[in-house]
XYZ file of N, CA and C in Angstrom:
390
model
N 95.055 21.709 170.391
C 95.094 20.488 169.593
C 95.377 19.307 170.520
N 94.617 18.286 170.387
C 94.737 17.090 171.199
C 95.971 16.313 170.763
N 96.755 15.789 171.738
C 97.989 15.093 171.369
C 97.706 13.776 170.646
N 96.529 13.227 170.826
C 96.175 11.980 170.132
C 95.761 12.218 168.694
N 95.443 13.440 168.349
C 95.007 13.719 166.986
C 96.088 14.437 166.190
N 97.326 14.301 166.605
C 98.442 14.951 165.912
C 98.548 14.423 164.484
N 98.753 15.326 163.512
C 98.897 14.858 162.128
C 100.117 13.973 161.949
N 101.152 14.201 162.751
C 102.355 13.374 162.632
C 102.096 11.945 163.107
N 101.337 11.838 164.179
C 101.017 10.507 164.694
C 100.161 9.746 163.686
N 99.186 10.403 163.126
C 98.337 9.766 162.124
C 99.163 9.357 160.911
N 100.105 10.197 160.524
C 100.966 9.882 159.384
C 101.842 8.677 159.659
N 102.383 8.611 160.876
C 103.227 7.470 161.238
C 102.414 6.173 161.278
N 101.216 6.258 161.786
C 100.366 5.065 161.829
C 100.012 4.608 160.420
N 99.764 5.559 159.553
C 99.446 5.222 158.161
C 100.626 4.563 157.466
N 101.832 5.104 157.696
C 103.042 4.527 157.092
C 103.267 3.114 157.627
N 103.082 2.943 158.933
C 103.253 1.622 159.530
C 102.241 0.634 158.961
N 101.010 1.070 158.795
C 99.970 0.195 158.247
C 100.300 -0.206 156.818
N 100.772 0.745 156.029
C 101.140 0.445 154.641
C 102.317 -0.529 154.610
N 103.295 -0.336 155.498
C 104.456 -1.229 155.536
C 104.034 -2.648 155.888
N 103.141 -2.783 156.857
C 102.657 -4.109 157.240
C 101.885 -4.737 156.087
N 101.068 -3.956 155.428
C 100.294 -4.455 154.301
C 101.205 -4.932 153.177
N 102.232 -4.157 152.869
C 103.180 -4.541 151.815
C 103.888 -5.836 152.201
N 104.295 -5.951 153.449
C 104.975 -7.169 153.906
C 104.059 -8.381 153.782
N 102.789 -8.214 154.166
C 101.845 -9.329 154.070
C 101.576 -9.724 152.631
N 101.414 -8.751 151.777
C 101.166 -9.031 150.364
C 102.390 -9.702 149.749
N 103.574 -9.222 150.112
C 104.803 -9.811 149.593
C 104.951 -11.255 150.003
N 104.652 -11.559 151.250
C 104.758 -12.933 151.736
C 103.699 -13.823 151.105
N 102.517 -13.318 150.991
C 101.417 -14.122 150.477
C 101.566 -14.414 148.993
N 102.225 -13.534 148.269
C 102.290 -13.709 146.827
C 103.539 -14.455 146.367
N 104.422 -14.824 147.286
C 105.624 -15.549 146.897
C 105.247 -16.991 146.594
N 105.425 -17.404 145.356
C 105.052 -18.782 145.002
C 106.085 -19.774 145.535
N 105.700 -21.018 145.688
C 106.671 -22.023 146.111
C 107.758 -22.175 145.047
N 108.966 -22.514 145.469
C 110.079 -22.649 144.525
C 110.027 -23.992 143.797
N 108.980 -24.187 143.026
C 108.735 -25.468 142.364
C 109.903 -25.897 141.484
N 110.423 -24.971 140.688
C 111.526 -25.320 139.781
C 112.761 -25.746 140.564
N 113.055 -25.060 141.652
C 114.219 -25.415 142.471
C 114.027 -26.768 143.143
N 112.828 -27.019 143.626
C 112.543 -28.315 144.239
C 112.678 -29.444 143.223
N 112.153 -29.220 142.023
C 112.256 -30.242 140.976
C 113.705 -30.452 140.553
N 114.483 -29.385 140.480
C 115.901 -29.514 140.115
C 116.640 -30.328 141.171
N 116.325 -30.094 142.440
C 116.948 -30.866 143.516
C 116.545 -32.331 143.426
N 115.274 -32.583 143.172
C 114.800 -33.968 143.039
C 115.494 -34.679 141.886
N 115.642 -33.977 140.755
C 116.330 -34.579 139.589
C 117.796 -34.858 139.904
N 118.452 -33.923 140.577
C 119.865 -34.109 140.907
C 120.048 -35.292 141.846
N 119.150 -35.438 142.813
C 119.228 -36.577 143.737
C 118.954 -37.878 142.997
N 117.939 -37.891 142.147
C 117.620 -39.105 141.376
C 118.782 -39.491 140.472
N 119.399 -38.514 139.854
C 120.546 -38.771 138.985
C 121.712 -39.354 139.789
N 121.941 -38.801 140.960
C 123.016 -39.301 141.819
C 122.716 -40.731 142.272
N 121.466 -41.002 142.602
C 121.095 -42.351 143.025
C 121.259 -43.348 141.884
N 120.883 -42.942 140.673
C 121.038 -43.834 139.515
C 122.504 -44.110 139.228
N 123.353 -43.132 139.507
C 124.790 -43.297 139.289
C 125.449 -44.037 140.456
N 124.653 -44.431 141.430
C 125.124 -45.169 142.605
C 126.317 -44.474 143.271
N 126.110 -43.226 143.616
C 127.175 -42.441 144.228
C 127.363 -42.764 145.703
N 126.454 -43.522 146.298
C 126.554 -43.791 147.731
C 127.849 -44.501 148.102
N 128.435 -45.223 147.158
C 129.708 -45.889 147.429
C 130.826 -44.879 147.637
N 130.689 -43.702 147.046
C 131.762 -42.714 147.055
C 131.415 -41.424 147.790
N 130.137 -41.077 147.871
C 129.748 -39.790 148.446
C 128.421 -39.902 149.197
N 128.364 -40.850 150.099
C 127.124 -41.082 150.847
C 126.755 -39.879 151.707
N 127.745 -39.231 152.301
C 127.443 -38.081 153.171
C 126.791 -36.946 152.395
N 127.342 -36.631 151.236
C 126.798 -35.542 150.428
C 125.386 -35.862 149.948
N 125.173 -37.109 149.555
C 123.839 -37.501 149.093
C 122.841 -37.459 150.249
N 123.262 -37.891 151.413
C 122.408 -37.799 152.593
C 122.061 -36.363 152.925
N 123.050 -35.483 152.812
C 122.804 -34.058 153.052
C 121.813 -33.501 152.035
N 121.941 -33.920 150.788
C 121.017 -33.453 149.745
C 119.589 -33.878 150.075
N 119.416 -35.108 150.503
C 118.078 -35.592 150.867
C 117.517 -34.813 152.058
N 118.374 -34.599 153.066
C 117.932 -33.851 154.256
C 117.509 -32.434 153.891
N 118.293 -31.770 153.046
C 117.969 -30.395 152.646
C 116.672 -30.361 151.833
N 116.468 -31.350 150.981
C 115.233 -31.394 150.198
C 114.025 -31.573 151.118
N 114.137 -32.459 152.094
C 113.040 -32.647 153.048
C 112.782 -31.364 153.844
N 113.852 -30.680 154.237
C 113.701 -29.413 154.956
C 113.049 -28.359 154.058
N 113.392 -28.367 152.773
C 112.783 -27.419 151.828
C 111.287 -27.690 151.704
N 110.917 -28.951 151.632
C 109.491 -29.300 151.559
C 108.750 -28.864 152.826
N 109.401 -29.044 153.975
C 108.802 -28.580 155.231
C 108.627 -27.064 155.217
N 109.613 -26.344 154.695
C 109.529 -24.881 154.620
C 108.369 -24.455 153.722
N 108.130 -25.188 152.646
C 106.985 -24.882 151.776
C 105.688 -25.072 152.564
N 105.596 -26.170 153.307
C 104.392 -26.413 154.110
C 104.184 -25.305 155.150
N 105.294 -24.756 155.646
C 105.220 -23.668 156.624
C 105.094 -22.304 155.946
N 105.033 -22.329 154.617
C 104.890 -21.125 153.790
C 106.063 -20.155 153.936
N 107.240 -20.716 154.180
C 108.477 -19.924 154.235
C 109.225 -20.162 152.920
N 108.773 -19.470 151.881
C 109.256 -19.744 150.525
C 110.717 -19.344 150.330
N 111.154 -18.291 150.984
C 112.559 -17.904 150.868
C 113.472 -18.990 151.397
N 113.138 -19.519 152.561
C 113.922 -20.615 153.150
C 113.805 -21.864 152.286
N 112.620 -22.128 151.770
C 112.416 -23.295 150.917
C 113.301 -23.213 149.675
N 113.370 -22.036 149.071
C 114.199 -21.848 147.879
C 115.675 -22.110 148.215
N 116.156 -21.492 149.310
C 117.564 -21.676 149.686
C 117.885 -23.141 149.944
N 117.015 -23.821 150.672
C 117.253 -25.227 150.983
C 117.193 -26.107 149.735
N 116.280 -25.804 148.829
C 116.198 -26.574 147.577
C 117.478 -26.395 146.762
N 117.970 -25.164 146.698
C 119.212 -24.914 145.959
C 120.395 -25.613 146.633
N 120.433 -25.595 147.963
C 121.501 -26.289 148.687
C 121.404 -27.797 148.467
N 120.198 -28.312 148.404
C 119.989 -29.735 148.150
C 120.520 -30.112 146.772
N 120.156 -29.314 145.771
C 120.634 -29.579 144.412
C 122.153 -29.548 144.365
N 122.741 -28.546 145.017
C 124.200 -28.413 145.014
C 124.857 -29.605 145.708
N 124.285 -30.068 146.813
C 124.850 -31.223 147.524
C 124.756 -32.485 146.675
N 123.649 -32.662 145.966
C 123.509 -33.835 145.091
C 124.490 -33.774 143.935
N 124.668 -32.585 143.371
C 125.635 -32.440 142.282
C 127.055 -32.658 142.785
N 127.342 -32.205 144.007
C 128.654 -32.453 144.600
C 128.867 -33.946 144.802
N 127.840 -34.642 145.250
C 127.947 -36.093 145.422
C 128.266 -36.762 144.091
N 127.587 -36.349 143.045
C 127.846 -36.922 141.716
C 129.268 -36.618 141.254
N 129.711 -35.400 141.482
C 131.062 -35.017 141.065
C 132.119 -35.791 141.856
N 131.913 -35.934 143.153
C 132.875 -36.688 143.975
C 132.913 -38.155 143.552
N 131.765 -38.703 143.233
C 131.718 -40.095 142.785
C 132.432 -40.243 141.448
N 132.210 -39.297 140.543
C 132.890 -39.345 139.238
C 134.402 -39.240 139.422
N 134.833 -38.377 140.318
C 136.267 -38.238 140.589
C 136.834 -39.535 141.158
N 136.119 -40.143 142.084
C 136.587 -41.399 142.672
C 136.677 -42.495 141.618
N 135.671 -42.544 140.740
C 135.708 -43.545 139.662
C 136.863 -43.282 138.704
N 137.076 -42.031 138.377
C 138.183 -41.679 137.473
C 139.529 -42.045 138.094
N 139.664 -41.802 139.388
C 140.912 -42.182 140.068
C 141.104 -43.696 140.059
N 140.007 -44.434 140.240
C 140.100 -45.901 140.220
C 140.507 -46.393 138.835
N 139.933 -45.807 137.798
C 140.291 -46.177 136.424
C 141.751 -45.817 136.158
N 142.163 -44.647 136.613
C 143.546 -44.217 136.423
C 144.517 -45.165 137.122
N 144.187 -45.581 138.338
C 145.040 -46.515 139.064
C 145.102 -47.854 138.342
N 143.972 -48.309 137.821
C 143.932 -49.566 137.075
C 144.768 -49.463 135.804
N 144.662 -48.333 135.115
C 145.463 -48.147 133.897
C 146.953 -48.087 134.219
N 147.311 -47.484 135.336
C 148.724 -47.433 135.741
C 149.255 -48.835 136.012
N 148.445 -49.649 136.690
C 148.866 -51.033 136.953
C 149.021 -51.807 135.641
N 148.083 -51.608 134.727
C 148.161 -52.290 133.436
C 149.390 -51.837 132.652
N 149.660 -50.559 132.690
C 150.831 -50.028 131.986
C 152.110 -50.599 132.588
N 152.169 -50.666 133.906
C 153.349 -51.234 134.565
C 153.533 -52.702 134.184
N 152.430 -53.431 134.120
C 152.487 -54.843 133.734
C 152.989 -54.973 132.296
N 152.483 -54.122 131.399
C 152.940 -54.151 130.006
C 154.421 -53.826 129.898
N 154.871 -52.847 130.658
C 156.304 -52.487 130.645
C 157.159 -53.666 131.100
N 156.698 -54.328 132.154
C 157.453 -55.486 132.654
C 157.492 -56.596 131.612
N 156.382 -56.837 130.936
C 156.332 -57.851 129.882
C 157.266 -57.488 128.737
N 157.260 -56.221 128.367
C 158.124 -55.779 127.263
C 159.599 -55.940 127.647
N 159.934 -55.629 128.870
C 161.320 -55.786 129.323
C 161.718 -57.259 129.382
N 160.801 -58.080 129.806
C 161.080 -59.513 129.877
C 161.268 -60.084 128.472
N 160.391 -59.670 127.530
C 160.488 -60.165 126.164
C 161.742 -59.634 125.485
N 162.140 -58.426 125.779
C 163.361 -57.846 125.206
C 164.574 -58.570 125.765
N 164.528 -58.938 127.008
C 165.648 -59.635 127.653
C 165.815 -61.061 127.156
N 164.739 -61.683 126.663
C 164.802 -63.069 126.186
C 165.521 -63.167 124.863
N 165.592 -62.114 124.096
C 166.175 -62.182 122.752
C 167.630 -62.173 122.759
C-alpha cells in the first residue's frame, strides 16, 4: 500500500476540507449587525440632543469612535468585531447620557440646598423680628 494513498490520510484531508468549508460558510453567512449599529446611532443621537458633552464628552467621543470602528469592521466583513464595537458604542453613549443626567441632578440638588438654606435664614430672621 502506497503511503500517499493511506485511508487515514484521505480521511484527515476530507475532515480538514469540511472544516474549512464550514468556516467559510459561517463567515460568509454572518449578516452585518444592523440592529446593533442602529441602536448605537440612536444612543449617540439621543446623547447629542441631551447635550451631554458638557458633562461626559469623553464617553460620547468614545461612543463615536467605537461606532466608526464598527462601521469599518463591517466594511472589512468582520461582523463579530462589528457587533462587539457597536454594542460598546451604544453602551458608551448610554453611559454618557447617564453621567450627564447624574451631573444635572447633582446641580439641581445643590441649587435646592442653597434655596433651602436661604429660606431657613429668612425664616430665622423673620422669627427674630417678632
